[in-house]
């Protein structure tokens, strides 16, 4: 799995995951397991995703940090916390590098993670999912409105062309 396999929504795009038969220069690759959180560690966005249960054997590339949440923290909460815009700003401050910013594990360990109760974590994650779902619906509505506007524009232009052609004949 590579950094580009994590979408802006924090989900892993399994259609993009590179499939290989062997991993060069890595004799004993550590497989990812369901519930691990992977975090992009290069660039300006440090998106996090939860590794879901899958039959596919997954190994993280060097552009990902693998995080194993403690029992007091839900993986979904950790991913949500890391993807939060305020946390993203903090992660950018912790990153180093002039050309391509790099977030090191040692820098990430300096990040203070706000840790509510498990029950509150579940509520926060549920609300976050609701907001993401609402955003997808709003984006689709905006797209449909643009399509409707374009259709109206074409209809009015065609009506105007017929009127001009009819009066000029």
mmCIF file of C-alpha atoms in Angstrom:
data_model
loop_
_atom_site.group_PDB
_atom_site.id
_atom_site.type_symbol
_atom_site.label_atom_id
_atom_site.label_comp_id
_atom_site.label_asym_id
_atom_site.label_seq_id
_atom_site.Cartn_x
_atom_site.Cartn_y
_atom_site.Cartn_z
ATOM 1 C CA UNK A 1 0.000 0.000 0.000
ATOM 2 C CA UNK A 2 1.256 3.461 -0.889
ATOM 3 C CA UNK A 3 0.363 6.984 0.242
ATOM 4 C CA UNK A 4 -1.611 7.616 -2.951
ATOM 5 C CA UNK A 5 -3.931 4.726 -2.084
ATOM 6 C CA UNK A 6 -5.501 6.812 0.676
ATOM 7 C CA UNK A 7 -8.253 9.034 -0.691
ATOM 8 C CA UNK A 8 -9.118 12.524 0.496
ATOM 9 C CA UNK A 9 -12.030 10.957 2.366
ATOM 10 C CA UNK A 10 -9.621 8.871 4.457
ATOM 11 C CA UNK A 11 -10.610 5.610 2.791
ATOM 12 C CA UNK A 12 -8.275 3.182 1.071
ATOM 13 C CA UNK A 13 -8.873 2.933 -2.668
ATOM 14 C CA UNK A 14 -8.311 -0.771 -3.261
ATOM 15 C CA UNK A 15 -8.583 -0.280 -7.041
ATOM 16 C CA UNK A 16 -5.323 1.715 -6.878
ATOM 17 C CA UNK A 17 -3.374 -0.627 -4.580
ATOM 18 C CA UNK A 18 -0.354 -2.035 -6.430
ATOM 19 C CA UNK A 19 -0.289 -5.792 -6.545
ATOM 20 C CA UNK A 20 3.122 -7.475 -6.459
ATOM 21 C CA UNK A 21 4.401 -11.024 -6.065
ATOM 22 C CA UNK A 22 7.435 -10.084 -4.020
ATOM 23 C CA UNK A 23 8.820 -7.073 -2.234
ATOM 24 C CA UNK A 24 12.395 -6.174 -3.215
ATOM 25 C CA UNK A 25 14.827 -5.019 -0.507
ATOM 26 C CA UNK A 26 12.455 -6.031 2.275
ATOM 27 C CA UNK A 27 13.187 -9.576 3.493
ATOM 28 C CA UNK A 28 10.487 -9.809 6.178
ATOM 29 C CA UNK A 29 7.743 -7.328 5.326
ATOM 30 C CA UNK A 30 5.374 -6.588 8.195
ATOM 31 C CA UNK A 31 1.844 -7.231 6.953
ATOM 32 C CA UNK A 32 -0.869 -4.728 7.772
ATOM 33 C CA UNK A 33 -3.716 -6.063 9.862
ATOM 34 C CA UNK A 34 -7.318 -4.966 10.172
ATOM 35 C CA UNK A 35 -7.568 -2.080 12.605
ATOM 36 C CA UNK A 36 -4.108 -0.672 11.901
ATOM 37 C CA UNK A 37 -4.081 3.017 11.016
ATOM 38 C CA UNK A 38 -1.839 4.073 8.149
ATOM 39 C CA UNK A 39 -0.702 7.687 7.866
ATOM 40 C CA UNK A 40 0.862 9.399 4.864
ATOM 41 C CA UNK A 41 4.188 10.813 5.971
ATOM 42 C CA UNK A 42 5.350 12.799 2.931
ATOM 43 C CA UNK A 43 4.020 15.940 1.295
ATOM 44 C CA UNK A 44 1.640 18.581 2.645
ATOM 45 C CA UNK A 45 -1.332 16.361 3.497
ATOM 46 C CA UNK A 46 -0.992 13.563 6.038
ATOM 47 C CA UNK A 47 -4.173 11.595 5.476
ATOM 48 C CA UNK A 48 -4.900 8.655 7.723
ATOM 49 C CA UNK A 49 -6.970 5.552 6.980
ATOM 50 C CA UNK A 50 -7.987 2.439 8.837
ATOM 51 C CA UNK A 51 -6.927 -0.873 7.356
ATOM 52 C CA UNK A 52 -10.183 -2.798 6.926
ATOM 53 C CA UNK A 53 -10.597 -6.551 7.165
ATOM 54 C CA UNK A 54 -9.671 -7.928 3.747
ATOM 55 C CA UNK A 55 -8.447 -11.139 2.156
ATOM 56 C CA UNK A 56 -5.761 -9.093 0.399
ATOM 57 C CA UNK A 57 -2.314 -9.234 2.013
ATOM 58 C CA UNK A 58 -1.158 -5.649 2.509
ATOM 59 C CA UNK A 59 2.269 -4.217 3.227
ATOM 60 C CA UNK A 60 2.925 -0.507 3.763
ATOM 61 C CA UNK A 61 5.411 1.363 1.592
ATOM 62 C CA UNK A 62 7.988 3.716 3.113
ATOM 63 C CA UNK A 63 5.624 6.651 2.487
ATOM 64 C CA UNK A 64 3.263 5.385 5.202
ATOM 65 C CA UNK A 65 3.566 5.179 8.959
ATOM 66 C CA UNK A 66 1.771 2.255 10.604
ATOM 67 C CA UNK A 67 0.018 3.101 13.867
ATOM 68 C CA UNK A 68 -1.383 0.555 16.308
ATOM 69 C CA UNK A 69 -3.986 2.237 18.538
ATOM 70 C CA UNK A 70 -3.955 1.330 22.212
ATOM 71 C CA UNK A 71 -7.074 -0.392 23.638
ATOM 72 C CA UNK A 72 -8.176 2.987 25.058
ATOM 73 C CA UNK A 73 -8.426 4.414 21.536
ATOM 74 C CA UNK A 74 -10.638 3.388 18.645
ATOM 75 C CA UNK A 75 -8.820 3.145 15.304
ATOM 76 C CA UNK A 76 -11.654 5.102 13.667
ATOM 77 C CA UNK A 77 -11.237 7.872 16.235
ATOM 78 C CA UNK A 78 -7.473 8.046 15.705
ATOM 79 C CA UNK A 79 -7.944 8.285 11.921
ATOM 80 C CA UNK A 80 -10.617 10.963 12.397
ATOM 81 C CA UNK A 81 -8.406 12.906 14.806
ATOM 82 C CA UNK A 82 -5.430 12.745 12.436
ATOM 83 C CA UNK A 83 -7.554 13.848 9.450
ATOM 84 C CA UNK A 84 -9.029 16.799 11.349
ATOM 85 C CA UNK A 85 -7.912 20.138 9.787
ATOM 86 C CA UNK A 86 -6.457 21.385 13.095
ATOM 87 C CA UNK A 87 -4.411 18.221 13.524
ATOM 88 C CA UNK A 88 -3.319 18.416 9.886
ATOM 89 C CA UNK A 89 -1.967 21.928 10.568
ATOM 90 C CA UNK A 90 -0.047 20.586 13.583
ATOM 91 C CA UNK A 91 1.364 17.722 11.518
ATOM 92 C CA UNK A 92 2.595 20.183 8.868
ATOM 93 C CA UNK A 93 4.437 22.076 11.629
ATOM 94 C CA UNK A 94 6.081 18.852 12.822
ATOM 95 C CA UNK A 95 7.246 17.830 9.344
ATOM 96 C CA UNK A 96 10.788 18.536 8.148
ATOM 97 C CA UNK A 97 12.369 18.880 4.717
ATOM 98 C CA UNK A 98 12.817 21.724 2.257
ATOM 99 C CA UNK A 99 11.622 20.168 -1.009
ATOM 100 C CA UNK A 100 9.286 17.411 0.154
ATOM 101 C CA UNK A 101 8.051 17.641 3.721
ATOM 102 C CA UNK A 102 8.548 14.449 5.699
ATOM 103 C CA UNK A 103 6.774 13.539 8.909
ATOM 104 C CA UNK A 104 8.972 11.297 11.037
ATOM 105 C CA UNK A 105 7.604 8.884 13.609
ATOM 106 C CA UNK A 106 9.614 10.640 16.336
ATOM 107 C CA UNK A 107 7.915 13.952 15.428
ATOM 108 C CA UNK A 108 4.503 12.297 15.316
ATOM 109 C CA UNK A 109 5.070 10.946 18.831
ATOM 110 C CA UNK A 110 5.248 14.573 20.043
ATOM 111 C CA UNK A 111 1.654 15.157 18.932
ATOM 112 C CA UNK A 112 -0.793 15.373 21.811
ATOM 113 C CA UNK A 113 -3.827 13.267 20.960
ATOM 114 C CA UNK A 114 -7.034 14.375 22.641
ATOM 115 C CA UNK A 115 -8.480 11.217 24.173
ATOM 116 C CA UNK A 116 -12.142 11.213 25.191
ATOM 117 C CA UNK A 117 -13.878 8.127 26.580
ATOM 118 C CA UNK A 118 -14.542 5.214 24.202
ATOM 119 C CA UNK A 119 -18.226 6.123 24.198
ATOM 120 C CA UNK A 120 -17.440 9.718 23.241
ATOM 121 C CA UNK A 121 -14.964 8.518 20.606
ATOM 122 C CA UNK A 122 -17.765 6.461 19.045
ATOM 123 C CA UNK A 123 -20.058 9.505 19.008
ATOM 124 C CA UNK A 124 -17.370 11.693 17.447
ATOM 125 C CA UNK A 125 -16.676 9.120 14.734
ATOM 126 C CA UNK A 126 -20.411 8.717 14.022
ATOM 127 C CA UNK A 127 -20.855 12.483 13.705
ATOM 128 C CA UNK A 128 -17.788 12.662 11.443
ATOM 129 C CA UNK A 129 -19.254 9.948 9.202
ATOM 130 C CA UNK A 130 -22.555 11.818 9.071
ATOM 131 C CA UNK A 131 -20.783 15.039 8.076
ATOM 132 C CA UNK A 132 -18.771 13.253 5.348
ATOM 133 C CA UNK A 133 -21.955 11.660 4.024
ATOM 134 C CA UNK A 134 -23.692 15.049 4.039
ATOM 135 C CA UNK A 135 -20.733 16.586 2.173
ATOM 136 C CA UNK A 136 -20.947 13.870 -0.505
ATOM 137 C CA UNK A 137 -24.667 14.537 -0.910
ATOM 138 C CA UNK A 138 -24.110 18.302 -1.143
ATOM 139 C CA UNK A 139 -21.350 17.793 -3.739
ATOM 140 C CA UNK A 140 -23.663 15.575 -5.799
ATOM 141 C CA UNK A 141 -26.463 18.165 -5.536
ATOM 142 C CA UNK A 142 -24.103 20.899 -6.725
ATOM 143 C CA UNK A 143 -23.046 18.711 -9.653
ATOM 144 C CA UNK A 144 -26.680 18.072 -10.595
ATOM 145 C CA UNK A 145 -27.439 21.801 -10.377
ATOM 146 C CA UNK A 146 -24.533 22.550 -12.734
ATOM 147 C CA UNK A 147 -25.869 19.932 -15.163
ATOM 148 C CA UNK A 148 -29.348 21.439 -14.899
ATOM 149 C CA UNK A 149 -27.960 24.940 -15.503
ATOM 150 C CA UNK A 150 -26.012 23.749 -18.555
ATOM 151 C CA UNK A 151 -29.116 22.035 -19.960
ATOM 152 C CA UNK A 152 -31.141 25.226 -19.451
ATOM 153 C CA UNK A 153 -28.413 27.280 -21.126
ATOM 154 C CA UNK A 154 -28.382 24.932 -24.143
ATOM 155 C CA UNK A 155 -32.187 24.896 -24.334
ATOM 156 C CA UNK A 156 -32.417 28.705 -24.267
ATOM 157 C CA UNK A 157 -29.596 29.062 -26.806
ATOM 158 C CA UNK A 158 -31.312 26.583 -29.143
ATOM 159 C CA UNK A 159 -34.652 28.393 -28.768
ATOM 160 C CA UNK A 160 -32.919 31.694 -29.535
ATOM 161 C CA UNK A 161 -31.192 30.171 -32.615
ATOM 162 C CA UNK A 162 -34.553 28.945 -33.951
ATOM 163 C CA UNK A 163 -36.084 32.380 -33.401
ATOM 164 C CA UNK A 164 -33.193 34.119 -35.209
ATOM 165 C CA UNK A 165 -33.286 31.619 -38.080
ATOM 166 C CA UNK A 166 -37.074 31.874 -38.391
ATOM 167 C CA UNK A 167 -37.021 35.699 -38.594
ATOM 168 C CA UNK A 168 -34.097 35.729 -41.042
ATOM 169 C CA UNK A 169 -35.720 33.302 -43.546
#
